[in-house]
Amino acid sequence: MRLVLLGAPGSGKGTQAGSLKTALGIPHVSTGDLLRGAVKAGTPLGLKAKAVMEAGQLVSDDIVLGMLEERLAEADAKAGFILDGYPRNVAQCAALEALLARIGQPIDVAVKLDVPNELIVERIAGRAAAEGRKDDTPETVRERLRVYAEQTEPVADYFARKGKLVVVDGVGTLDEVLARINAALPAR
Ligand code: AMP
């Protein structure tokens, strides 16, 4: 199964991907995690990405695509993967499609977690307290939501046009939302 998880920052994508990974036995590939790893390791790429991430903006398409390509080349991704945080804009949709065509692993389904804005802001505030992510400050969160609305919302339309989008209600307990996602996945 090759799955893309879509949804605003704080929609619960990362948490759900963690549960799905266990249930489906495929890796959770988060471009945000890959980038945070590079920042932490102090790689040249991480140094480039750091300020952009802390401003709540998108890291350059080339950098993220390169990291993703390397990650998908690892052995565990041959059985499938859960993509979280990518594609983030329309250019990345085309880049992903080309990359996956090249490796013969097209996306099966894109699941969008639908969560109202008020709840998003509340959830991110909770996460900021729990995890201390540098990009969870109020100003950065506002910028990330603006970037999401402007650049990432159209990604759902892209998958809808391909007949691959399912929208799942993301309000509820983790288990309730997980059950809805499972019910929305293609038969396997
Ligand atoms: P996330 O953990 O998905 O919320 O990502 C955290 C930050 O990493 C984002 O605000 C961006 O700065 C950067 N990032 C993650 N994925 C991408 C992507 N596909 N394209 C560009 N920047 C990204």
Coordinates of N, CA, C and O and ligand atoms in Angstrom, one line a residue:
M1 N 0.8 -1.2 0.0 CA 0.0 0.0 0.0 C 0.9 1.3 0.0 O 1.8 1.4 0.8
R2 N 0.6 2.2 -0.9 CA 1.3 3.4 -1.0 C 0.3 4.5 -0.8 O -0.6 4.7 -1.6
L3 N 0.5 5.2 0.4 CA -0.5 6.1 0.9 C 0.0 7.5 1.1 O 1.2 7.6 1.6
V4 N -0.7 8.5 0.7 CA -0.3 9.9 1.1 C -1.3 10.4 2.1 O -2.5 10.2 2.0
L5 N -0.8 11.0 3.2 CA -1.7 11.5 4.2 C -1.7 13.1 4.1 O -0.6 13.7 4.1
L6 N -2.9 13.7 3.9 CA -2.9 15.1 3.7 C -3.7 15.7 4.9 O -4.5 15.0 5.5
G7 N -3.4 16.9 5.2 CA -4.2 17.6 6.3 C -3.3 18.8 6.8 O -2.1 18.8 6.6
A8 N -4.0 19.7 7.4 CA -3.3 20.9 7.9 C -2.3 20.5 9.0 O -2.4 19.5 9.6
P9 N -1.3 21.4 9.3 CA -0.4 21.2 10.5 C -1.4 21.0 11.7 O -2.3 21.8 11.8
G10 N -1.1 20.0 12.5 CA -1.9 19.8 13.7 C -3.2 19.0 13.4 O -4.0 18.8 14.3
S11 N -3.4 18.5 12.2 CA -4.6 17.7 11.9 C -4.5 16.3 12.4 O -5.5 15.5 12.4
G12 N -3.3 15.9 12.9 CA -3.1 14.6 13.4 C -2.5 13.6 12.5 O -2.4 12.4 12.8
K13 N -2.0 14.1 11.3 CA -1.4 13.2 10.3 C -0.2 12.4 10.9 O -0.2 11.2 10.7
G14 N 0.7 13.0 11.6 CA 1.8 12.3 12.2 C 1.5 11.2 13.1 O 2.0 10.1 13.0
T15 N 0.5 11.5 14.0 CA 0.1 10.5 15.0 C -0.6 9.4 14.3 O -0.3 8.2 14.6
Q16 N -1.5 9.7 13.4 CA -2.2 8.6 12.6 C -1.2 7.8 11.8 O -1.3 6.5 11.7
A17 N -0.2 8.4 11.2 CA 0.8 7.7 10.4 C 1.5 6.7 11.3 O 1.8 5.6 10.9
G18 N 1.8 7.1 12.6 CA 2.5 6.2 13.5 C 1.6 4.9 13.7 O 2.2 3.8 13.8
S19 N 0.3 5.1 13.9 CA -0.5 3.9 14.1 C -0.7 3.1 12.9 O -0.7 1.8 12.9
L20 N -0.8 3.8 11.7 CA -1.0 3.0 10.5 C 0.2 2.2 10.1 O 0.1 1.1 9.5
K21 N 1.3 2.8 10.4 CA 2.6 2.1 10.1 C 2.6 0.7 10.8 O 3.0 -0.3 10.1
T22 N 2.2 0.7 12.0 CA 2.2 -0.6 12.7 C 1.1 -1.5 12.1 O 1.4 -2.7 11.8
A23 N -0.1 -1.0 11.9 CA -1.2 -1.8 11.3 C -0.8 -2.3 9.9 O -1.2 -3.5 9.6
L24 N -0.2 -1.5 9.1 CA 0.0 -1.9 7.7 C 1.4 -2.5 7.5 O 1.6 -3.1 6.4
G25 N 2.3 -2.4 8.4 CA 3.6 -2.9 8.3 C 4.4 -2.2 7.2 O 5.3 -2.9 6.5
I26 N 4.2 -1.0 7.0 CA 5.0 -0.2 6.1 C 5.6 1.1 6.8 O 4.9 1.5 7.7
P27 N 6.7 1.6 6.3 CA 7.3 2.8 7.0 C 6.5 4.1 6.9 O 5.8 4.3 5.9
H28 N 6.6 4.9 7.9 CA 6.1 6.2 7.9 C 7.2 7.2 7.4 O 8.2 7.3 8.1
V29 N 7.0 7.8 6.2 CA 8.0 8.7 5.7 C 7.5 10.1 5.8 O 6.6 10.5 5.1
S30 N 8.1 10.8 6.8 CA 7.6 12.2 7.0 C 8.8 13.1 6.6 O 9.9 13.1 7.1
T31 N 8.5 14.0 5.6 CA 9.5 14.9 5.1 C 9.9 15.9 6.2 O 11.0 16.3 6.4
G32 N 8.9 16.3 7.1 CA 9.2 17.1 8.3 C 10.2 16.4 9.2 O 11.2 17.0 9.6
D33 N 10.0 15.1 9.4 CA 11.0 14.4 10.3 C 12.4 14.3 9.6 O 13.4 14.4 10.3
L34 N 12.4 14.0 8.3 CA 13.6 13.9 7.6 C 14.4 15.2 7.7 O 15.6 15.3 8.0
L35 N 13.7 16.3 7.5 CA 14.3 17.7 7.6 C 14.8 18.0 9.0 O 15.9 18.5 9.3
R36 N 13.9 17.6 10.0 CA 14.3 17.9 11.4 C 15.6 17.1 11.8 O 16.5 17.5 12.5
G37 N 15.6 15.8 11.2 CA 16.8 15.0 11.4 C 18.1 15.6 10.8 O 19.1 15.6 11.5
A38 N 17.9 16.2 9.7 CA 19.1 16.9 9.0 C 19.5 18.1 9.8 O 20.7 18.4 9.9
V39 N 18.5 18.8 10.3 CA 18.8 20.0 11.1 C 19.6 19.6 12.4 O 20.6 20.2 12.7
K40 N 19.1 18.6 13.0 CA 19.7 18.1 14.3 C 21.1 17.6 14.0 O 22.0 17.8 14.8
A41 N 21.3 16.9 12.9 CA 22.6 16.3 12.6 C 23.6 17.4 12.1 O 24.8 17.2 11.9
G42 N 23.0 18.6 11.8 CA 23.9 19.7 11.3 C 24.5 19.5 10.0 O 25.6 20.0 9.6
T43 N 23.8 18.7 9.1 CA 24.3 18.5 7.7 C 24.2 19.9 7.0 O 23.4 20.7 7.3
P44 N 24.9 20.0 5.8 CA 24.8 21.3 5.1 C 23.4 21.6 4.7 O 22.9 22.7 4.7
L45 N 22.7 20.5 4.3 CA 21.3 20.6 3.9 C 20.4 21.1 5.1 O 19.5 21.9 5.0
G46 N 20.7 20.5 6.2 CA 20.0 20.9 7.5 C 20.2 22.3 7.8 O 19.3 23.1 8.2
L47 N 21.4 22.8 7.6 CA 21.8 24.2 7.9 C 21.0 25.1 7.0 O 20.5 26.2 7.4
K48 N 20.8 24.7 5.7 CA 20.1 25.5 4.8 C 18.6 25.6 5.2 O 17.9 26.6 5.0
A49 N 18.1 24.4 5.6 CA 16.6 24.3 5.9 C 16.2 25.0 7.2 O 15.0 25.4 7.3
K50 N 17.1 25.1 8.1 CA 16.7 25.4 9.5 C 15.9 26.8 9.6 O 14.8 26.8 10.1
A51 N 16.4 27.8 9.0 CA 15.8 29.1 9.2 C 14.4 29.1 8.5 O 13.5 29.7 9.0
V52 N 14.4 28.5 7.3 CA 13.1 28.4 6.6 C 12.1 27.7 7.4 O 10.9 28.2 7.5
M53 N 12.4 26.6 8.0 CA 11.5 25.9 8.8 C 11.0 26.7 10.0 O 9.8 26.7 10.4
E54 N 12.0 27.4 10.7 CA 11.6 28.2 11.8 C 10.7 29.3 11.5 O 10.0 29.9 12.3
A55 N 10.8 29.7 10.2 CA 9.9 30.8 9.8 C 8.5 30.3 9.3 O 7.6 31.1 9.0
G56 N 8.4 29.0 9.3 CA 7.1 28.4 8.9 C 6.9 28.3 7.4 O 5.7 28.1 7.0
Q57 N 8.0 28.5 6.7 CA 7.8 28.5 5.2 C 8.3 27.1 4.6 O 8.8 26.3 5.4
L58 N 8.2 27.0 3.3 CA 8.5 25.7 2.7 C 10.0 25.7 2.3 O 10.5 26.6 1.7
V59 N 10.6 24.6 2.6 CA 12.0 24.4 2.2 C 12.0 24.1 0.7 O 10.9 23.7 0.2
S60 N 13.1 24.4 0.0 CA 13.0 24.3 -1.5 C 12.7 22.9 -2.0 O 13.1 21.9 -1.4
D61 N 11.9 22.9 -3.1 CA 11.4 21.7 -3.6 C 12.6 20.7 -3.9 O 12.5 19.5 -3.6
D62 N 13.7 21.2 -4.4 CA 14.9 20.3 -4.8 C 15.4 19.6 -3.5 O 15.7 18.4 -3.6
I63 N 15.6 20.3 -2.5 CA 16.1 19.7 -1.2 C 15.2 18.6 -0.7 O 15.7 17.5 -0.5
V64 N 13.9 18.9 -0.7 CA 13.0 17.9 -0.1 C 12.9 16.7 -1.0 O 12.9 15.6 -0.5
L65 N 12.8 16.9 -2.3 CA 12.7 15.8 -3.3 C 13.9 14.9 -3.2 O 13.8 13.7 -3.2
G66 N 15.1 15.5 -3.0 CA 16.3 14.7 -2.9 C 16.3 13.8 -1.7 O 16.6 12.6 -1.7
M67 N 15.9 14.4 -0.6 CA 15.8 13.6 0.7 C 14.8 12.5 0.6 O 15.0 11.4 1.0
L68 N 13.6 12.8 -0.1 CA 12.6 11.8 -0.2 C 13.0 10.7 -1.1 O 12.8 9.5 -0.8
E69 N 13.7 11.0 -2.2 CA 14.2 10.0 -3.1 C 15.1 9.0 -2.4 O 15.0 7.8 -2.6
E70 N 16.0 9.6 -1.6 CA 17.0 8.7 -0.9 C 16.2 7.8 0.1 O 16.5 6.6 0.2
R71 N 15.2 8.4 0.8 CA 14.5 7.6 1.8 C 13.7 6.5 1.1 O 13.7 5.3 1.6
L72 N 13.1 6.8 0.0 CA 12.3 5.7 -0.7 C 13.1 4.7 -1.4 O 12.6 3.6 -1.7
A73 N 14.4 4.9 -1.5 CA 15.3 3.9 -2.1 C 15.7 2.9 -1.0 O 16.3 1.9 -1.3
E74 N 15.4 3.2 0.3 CA 15.8 2.2 1.3 C 14.9 1.0 1.2 O 13.7 1.0 0.8
A75 N 15.4 -0.2 1.7 CA 14.8 -1.5 1.5 C 13.4 -1.5 2.1 O 12.5 -2.1 1.4
D76 N 13.1 -0.9 3.2 CA 11.8 -1.1 3.9 C 10.7 -0.4 3.1 O 9.5 -0.8 3.3
A77 N 11.0 0.5 2.2 CA 10.0 1.2 1.4 C 9.5 0.4 0.2 O 8.6 0.9 -0.5
K78 N 10.2 -0.7 0.0 CA 9.8 -1.5 -1.2 C 8.4 -2.1 -1.0 O 7.7 -2.3 -2.0
A79 N 8.0 -2.3 0.2 CA 6.7 -2.9 0.5 C 5.6 -1.9 0.5 O 4.4 -2.2 0.6
G80 N 5.9 -0.6 0.4 CA 5.0 0.5 0.4 C 5.4 1.5 1.5 O 6.4 1.3 2.1
F81 N 4.6 2.5 1.6 CA 5.0 3.6 2.6 C 3.8 4.5 2.8 O 2.8 4.6 2.0
I82 N 3.9 5.2 3.9 CA 2.9 6.3 4.3 C 3.6 7.6 4.2 O 4.5 7.9 5.0
L83 N 3.2 8.4 3.2 CA 3.9 9.7 3.0 C 3.2 10.7 3.8 O 1.9 10.9 3.7
D84 N 3.9 11.5 4.6 CA 3.3 12.5 5.5 C 4.1 13.8 5.3 O 5.3 13.8 5.5
G85 N 3.4 14.9 4.8 CA 4.1 16.1 4.7 C 4.6 16.4 3.2 O 5.2 17.4 2.9
Y86 N 4.3 15.5 2.4 CA 4.7 15.6 0.9 C 3.6 14.9 0.1 O 3.2 13.8 0.5
P87 N 3.2 15.5 -1.0 CA 3.6 16.8 -1.6 C 2.9 17.9 -0.8 O 1.8 17.8 -0.3
R88 N 3.6 19.1 -0.8 CA 3.2 20.2 -0.1 C 2.7 21.4 -1.0 O 2.3 22.4 -0.5
N89 N 3.0 21.2 -2.3 CA 2.5 22.2 -3.3 C 2.3 21.5 -4.6 O 2.6 20.3 -4.7
V90 N 1.8 22.2 -5.6 CA 1.5 21.5 -6.8 C 2.7 21.1 -7.6 O 2.7 20.0 -8.2
A91 N 3.8 21.8 -7.5 CA 5.0 21.4 -8.2 C 5.5 20.1 -7.6 O 6.0 19.2 -8.3
Q92 N 5.4 19.9 -6.3 CA 5.8 18.6 -5.7 C 4.9 17.5 -6.1 O 5.3 16.3 -6.1
C93 N 3.6 17.7 -6.4 CA 2.7 16.7 -6.9 C 3.3 16.1 -8.2 O 3.4 14.8 -8.3
A94 N 3.7 16.9 -9.1 CA 4.3 16.5 -10.4 C 5.6 15.8 -10.1 O 5.9 14.7 -10.7
A95 N 6.4 16.3 -9.2 CA 7.7 15.7 -9.0 C 7.5 14.3 -8.4 O 8.3 13.4 -8.7
L96 N 6.6 14.2 -7.5 CA 6.3 12.9 -6.8 C 5.8 11.9 -7.9 O 6.3 10.7 -7.9
E97 N 4.9 12.3 -8.7 CA 4.4 11.4 -9.7 C 5.5 10.9 -10.6 O 5.6 9.7 -10.9
A98 N 6.4 11.8 -11.0 CA 7.5 11.4 -11.9 C 8.5 10.4 -11.1 O 8.9 9.4 -11.7
L99 N 8.8 10.7 -9.9 CA 9.7 9.9 -9.1 C 9.1 8.5 -8.9 O 9.7 7.5 -9.1
L100 N 7.8 8.4 -8.6 CA 7.1 7.1 -8.3 C 6.9 6.3 -9.6 O 7.0 5.1 -9.6
A101 N 6.8 7.0 -10.7 CA 6.7 6.3 -12.0 C 8.0 5.7 -12.3 O 8.1 4.6 -12.8
R102 N 9.1 6.4 -12.0 CA 10.4 5.9 -12.3 C 10.7 4.7 -11.5 O 11.4 3.8 -12.0
I103 N 10.3 4.6 -10.2 CA 10.6 3.5 -9.4 C 9.4 2.4 -9.4 O 9.4 1.5 -8.7
G104 N 8.4 2.7 -10.3 CA 7.3 1.8 -10.4 C 6.4 1.6 -9.2 O 6.0 0.5 -8.9
Q105 N 6.3 2.7 -8.4 CA 5.5 2.6 -7.2 C 4.5 3.7 -7.1 O 4.6 4.5 -6.2
P106 N 3.5 3.7 -7.9 CA 2.5 4.8 -7.9 C 1.7 4.8 -6.6 O 1.5 3.8 -5.9
I107 N 1.2 6.0 -6.2 CA 0.3 6.2 -5.1 C -1.0 5.4 -5.3 O -1.6 5.5 -6.3
D108 N -1.5 4.7 -4.2 CA -2.8 4.0 -4.3 C -3.9 5.0 -3.9 O -5.0 5.0 -4.5
V109 N -3.6 5.7 -2.8 CA -4.7 6.6 -2.3 C -4.1 7.8 -1.5 O -3.0 7.6 -0.9
A110 N -4.8 8.9 -1.5 CA -4.5 10.0 -0.7 C -5.6 10.2 0.3 O -6.8 10.3 -0.1
V111 N -5.3 10.2 1.6 CA -6.3 10.4 2.6 C -6.2 11.8 3.2 O -5.1 12.1 3.8
K112 N -7.2 12.6 3.2 CA -7.1 14.0 3.8 C -7.9 14.0 5.1 O -9.1 13.6 5.1
L113 N -7.2 14.4 6.1 CA -7.8 14.5 7.5 C -8.5 15.9 7.5 O -7.8 16.9 7.5
D114 N -9.8 15.9 7.7 CA -10.5 17.2 7.7 C -10.7 17.6 9.2 O -11.4 16.9 9.9
V115 N -10.1 18.7 9.6 CA -10.2 19.2 11.0 C -10.5 20.7 10.9 O -9.7 21.4 10.2
P116 N -11.5 21.2 11.6 CA -11.8 22.7 11.5 C -10.6 23.5 12.1 O -9.9 23.0 13.1
N117 N -10.4 24.7 11.6 CA -9.3 25.6 12.0 C -9.2 25.8 13.5 O -8.1 25.8 14.0
E118 N -10.3 26.1 14.2 CA -10.3 26.4 15.6 C -9.6 25.2 16.4 O -8.8 25.5 17.3
L119 N -9.9 24.0 16.0 CA -9.4 22.8 16.6 C -7.9 22.7 16.3 O -7.1 22.3 17.2
I120 N -7.5 23.0 15.1 CA -6.1 22.9 14.7 C -5.3 23.8 15.6 O -4.2 23.4 16.1
V121 N -5.7 25.1 15.8 CA -4.9 26.0 16.6 C -4.8 25.5 18.0 O -3.7 25.5 18.6
E122 N -5.9 24.9 18.6 CA -5.9 24.3 19.9 C -4.9 23.2 20.0 O -4.1 23.1 20.9
R123 N -4.9 22.3 19.0 CA -4.1 21.1 19.0 C -2.6 21.5 19.0 O -1.8 20.9 19.6
I124 N -2.3 22.5 18.1 CA -0.9 22.9 18.0 C -0.4 23.5 19.3 O 0.7 23.2 19.7
A125 N -1.3 24.2 20.0 CA -0.9 24.8 21.2 C -0.5 23.7 22.2 O 0.5 23.7 23.0
G126 N -1.3 22.6 22.2 CA -1.1 21.5 23.1 C 0.2 20.8 22.7 O 1.0 20.5 23.6
R127 N 0.5 20.7 21.4 CA 1.7 20.0 21.0 C 3.0 20.9 21.3 O 4.0 20.4 21.7
A128 N 2.8 22.2 21.2 CA 3.9 23.1 21.5 C 4.3 22.9 23.0 O 5.5 22.8 23.3
A129 N 3.3 22.7 23.9 CA 3.6 22.5 25.3 C 4.3 21.2 25.5 O 5.3 21.0 26.2
A130 N 3.8 20.2 24.8 CA 4.3 18.8 25.0 C 5.7 18.5 24.3 O 6.6 17.9 24.9
E131 N 5.9 19.0 23.1 CA 7.1 18.6 22.3 C 8.1 19.7 22.2 O 9.3 19.5 21.8
G132 N 7.7 21.0 22.4 CA 8.6 22.1 22.3 C 9.2 22.3 20.9 O 10.4 22.7 20.7
R133 N 8.4 22.0 19.8 CA 8.9 22.2 18.5 C 9.1 23.7 18.2 O 8.3 24.5 18.5
K134 N 10.3 24.0 17.6 CA 10.6 25.5 17.4 C 9.6 26.2 16.5 O 9.5 27.4 16.5
D135 N 8.9 25.4 15.6 CA 8.0 26.0 14.7 C 6.6 26.0 15.2 O 5.6 26.1 14.4
D136 N 6.4 25.7 16.5 CA 5.0 25.7 17.0 C 4.7 27.0 17.8 O 3.8 27.1 18.6
T137 N 5.5 28.1 17.6 CA 5.2 29.3 18.3 C 4.0 30.0 17.6 O 3.8 29.7 16.4
P138 N 3.3 30.8 18.3 CA 2.0 31.4 17.6 C 2.3 32.0 16.3 O 1.5 31.8 15.3
E139 N 3.3 32.8 16.1 CA 3.5 33.5 14.8 C 3.8 32.5 13.7 O 3.3 32.6 12.6
T140 N 4.7 31.5 14.1 CA 5.1 30.5 13.0 C 3.9 29.7 12.7 O 3.7 29.3 11.5
V141 N 3.1 29.3 13.7 CA 1.9 28.5 13.4 C 1.0 29.3 12.4 O 0.5 28.7 11.4
R142 N 0.8 30.6 12.6 CA 0.0 31.4 11.7 C 0.5 31.3 10.3 O -0.2 31.1 9.4
E143 N 1.8 31.5 10.2 CA 2.5 31.4 8.9 C 2.3 30.0 8.2 O 2.0 29.9 7.1
R144 N 2.5 29.0 9.0 CA 2.3 27.6 8.5 C 0.9 27.4 8.0 O 0.7 26.7 7.0
L145 N -0.1 27.9 8.7 CA -1.5 27.7 8.3 C -1.7 28.5 7.0 O -2.5 28.1 6.1
R146 N -1.1 29.7 6.9 CA -1.3 30.5 5.7 C -0.7 29.8 4.5 O -1.3 29.7 3.5
V147 N 0.5 29.3 4.7 CA 1.2 28.6 3.6 C 0.4 27.3 3.2 O 0.2 27.0 2.1
Y148 N -0.2 26.7 4.2 CA -1.0 25.5 4.0 C -2.2 25.8 3.1 O -2.4 25.2 2.0
A149 N -2.9 26.9 3.5 CA -4.1 27.3 2.7 C -3.7 27.7 1.3 O -4.4 27.3 0.3
E150 N -2.6 28.4 1.2 CA -2.2 28.9 -0.1 C -1.6 27.8 -1.0 O -2.0 27.8 -2.2
Q151 N -0.7 27.0 -0.5 CA 0.0 26.1 -1.3 C -0.4 24.7 -1.3 O -0.2 23.9 -2.2
T152 N -0.8 24.2 -0.1 CA -1.0 22.8 0.1 C -2.5 22.4 -0.1 O -2.7 21.3 -0.6
E153 N -3.5 23.3 0.1 CA -4.9 22.9 -0.2 C -5.0 22.4 -1.6 O -5.7 21.4 -1.8
P154 N -4.4 23.0 -2.6 CA -4.6 22.5 -4.0 C -4.1 21.1 -4.2 O -4.5 20.5 -5.2
V155 N -3.2 20.6 -3.3 CA -2.7 19.2 -3.5 C -3.9 18.2 -3.4 O -3.9 17.2 -4.1
A156 N -4.9 18.5 -2.5 CA -6.0 17.6 -2.4 C -6.8 17.5 -3.8 O -7.2 16.5 -4.2
D157 N -6.9 18.7 -4.4 CA -7.6 18.8 -5.7 C -6.9 17.9 -6.7 O -7.5 17.3 -7.6
Y158 N -5.6 18.0 -6.6 CA -4.7 17.2 -7.6 C -5.1 15.7 -7.5 O -5.3 15.0 -8.5
F159 N -5.1 15.2 -6.2 CA -5.4 13.8 -6.1 C -6.9 13.5 -6.4 O -7.2 12.4 -6.9
A160 N -7.8 14.4 -6.1 CA -9.2 14.3 -6.5 C -9.3 14.1 -8.0 O -10.1 13.2 -8.4
R161 N -8.6 14.9 -8.7 CA -8.7 14.8 -10.2 C -8.2 13.4 -10.7 O -8.7 12.9 -11.7
K162 N -7.3 12.8 -9.9 CA -6.8 11.5 -10.3 C -7.7 10.4 -9.8 O -7.4 9.2 -9.9
G163 N -8.8 10.8 -9.1 CA -9.7 9.8 -8.5 C -9.1 9.0 -7.3 O -9.5 7.9 -7.0
K164 N -8.1 9.7 -6.7 CA -7.4 9.0 -5.6 C -7.7 9.6 -4.2 O -7.1 9.1 -3.2
L165 N -8.5 10.6 -4.1 CA -8.7 11.3 -2.8 C -9.8 10.8 -2.0 O -10.9 10.6 -2.5
V166 N -9.6 10.5 -0.7 CA -10.7 10.3 0.2 C -10.5 11.3 1.3 O -9.4 11.5 1.8
V167 N -11.7 11.9 1.8 CA -11.6 12.8 2.9 C -12.2 12.2 4.1 O -13.3 11.6 4.0
V168 N -11.5 12.2 5.2 CA -11.9 11.6 6.4 C -12.1 12.6 7.5 O -11.3 13.5 7.6
D169 N -13.2 12.5 8.3 CA -13.4 13.4 9.4 C -12.3 13.2 10.5 O -12.2 12.1 11.0
G170 N -11.5 14.2 10.7 CA -10.4 14.1 11.6 C -10.7 14.5 13.1 O -9.8 14.6 13.9
V171 N -12.0 14.7 13.4 CA -12.4 15.1 14.7 C -12.9 13.9 15.5 O -13.7 13.1 15.0
G172 N -12.3 13.6 16.6 CA -12.6 12.5 17.4 C -11.4 11.9 18.1 O -10.3 12.6 18.1
T173 N -11.5 10.8 18.8 CA -10.4 10.2 19.5 C -9.4 9.7 18.4 O -9.8 9.4 17.2
L174 N -8.2 9.4 18.8 CA -7.2 8.8 17.8 C -7.8 7.5 17.2 O -7.7 7.3 16.0
D175 N -8.4 6.7 18.1 CA -8.9 5.4 17.6 C -10.1 5.6 16.7 O -10.2 4.8 15.7
E176 N -10.9 6.5 16.9 CA -12.1 6.8 16.0 C -11.6 7.2 14.7 O -12.0 6.7 13.6
V177 N -10.6 8.1 14.7 CA -10.1 8.6 13.4 C -9.4 7.5 12.6 O -9.5 7.3 11.4
L178 N -8.6 6.7 13.4 CA -7.9 5.6 12.8 C -8.8 4.6 12.1 O -8.6 4.1 11.0
A179 N -10.0 4.3 12.8 CA -10.9 3.4 12.2 C -11.5 3.9 10.9 O -11.7 3.2 10.0
R180 N -11.8 5.3 10.9 CA -12.3 5.9 9.7 C -11.3 5.8 8.5 O -11.7 5.5 7.4
I181 N -10.0 6.0 8.9 CA -9.0 5.9 7.8 C -8.9 4.5 7.3 O -9.0 4.3 6.1
N182 N -8.9 3.5 8.2 CA -8.9 2.1 7.8 C -10.0 1.8 6.9 O -9.8 1.0 5.9
A183 N -11.2 2.3 7.2 CA -12.4 2.0 6.4 C -12.3 2.6 5.0 O -12.9 2.1 4.1
A184 N -11.5 3.7 4.9 CA -11.5 4.4 3.7 C -10.4 3.9 2.7 O -10.3 4.2 1.6
L185 N -9.5 3.0 3.3 CA -8.4 2.5 2.4 C -8.9 1.5 1.4 O -9.9 0.7 1.7
P186 N -8.3 1.4 0.3 CA -8.7 0.4 -0.7 C -8.5 -1.0 -0.1 O -7.7 -1.2 0.8
A187 N -9.2 -2.0 -0.6 CA -9.1 -3.4 -0.1 C -7.7 -3.9 -0.3 O -7.0 -3.5 -1.3
R188 N -7.2 -4.7 0.7 CA -5.9 -5.2 0.6 C -5.8 -6.6 1.1 O -6.8 -7.1 1.7
Ligands
AMP1 P1 5.8 19.1 9.2 O1 6.5 18.3 10.2 O2 5.3 18.3 8.0 O3 4.8 20.0 9.7 O4 7.0 20.0 8.5 C1 7.7 20.9 9.2 C2 8.4 21.9 8.3 O5 9.3 21.2 7.5 C3 7.4 22.7 7.4 O6 6.8 23.8 8.0 C4 8.4 23.1 6.3 O7 9.2 24.1 6.6 C5 9.3 21.8 6.2 N1 8.7 20.8 5.2 C6 8.2 19.6 5.5 N2 7.8 18.9 4.4 C7 8.1 19.8 3.4 C8 7.9 19.7 2.0 N3 7.3 18.7 1.4 N4 8.3 20.8 1.2 C9 8.8 21.9 1.8 N5 9.0 22.0 3.1 C10 8.7 21.0 3.9

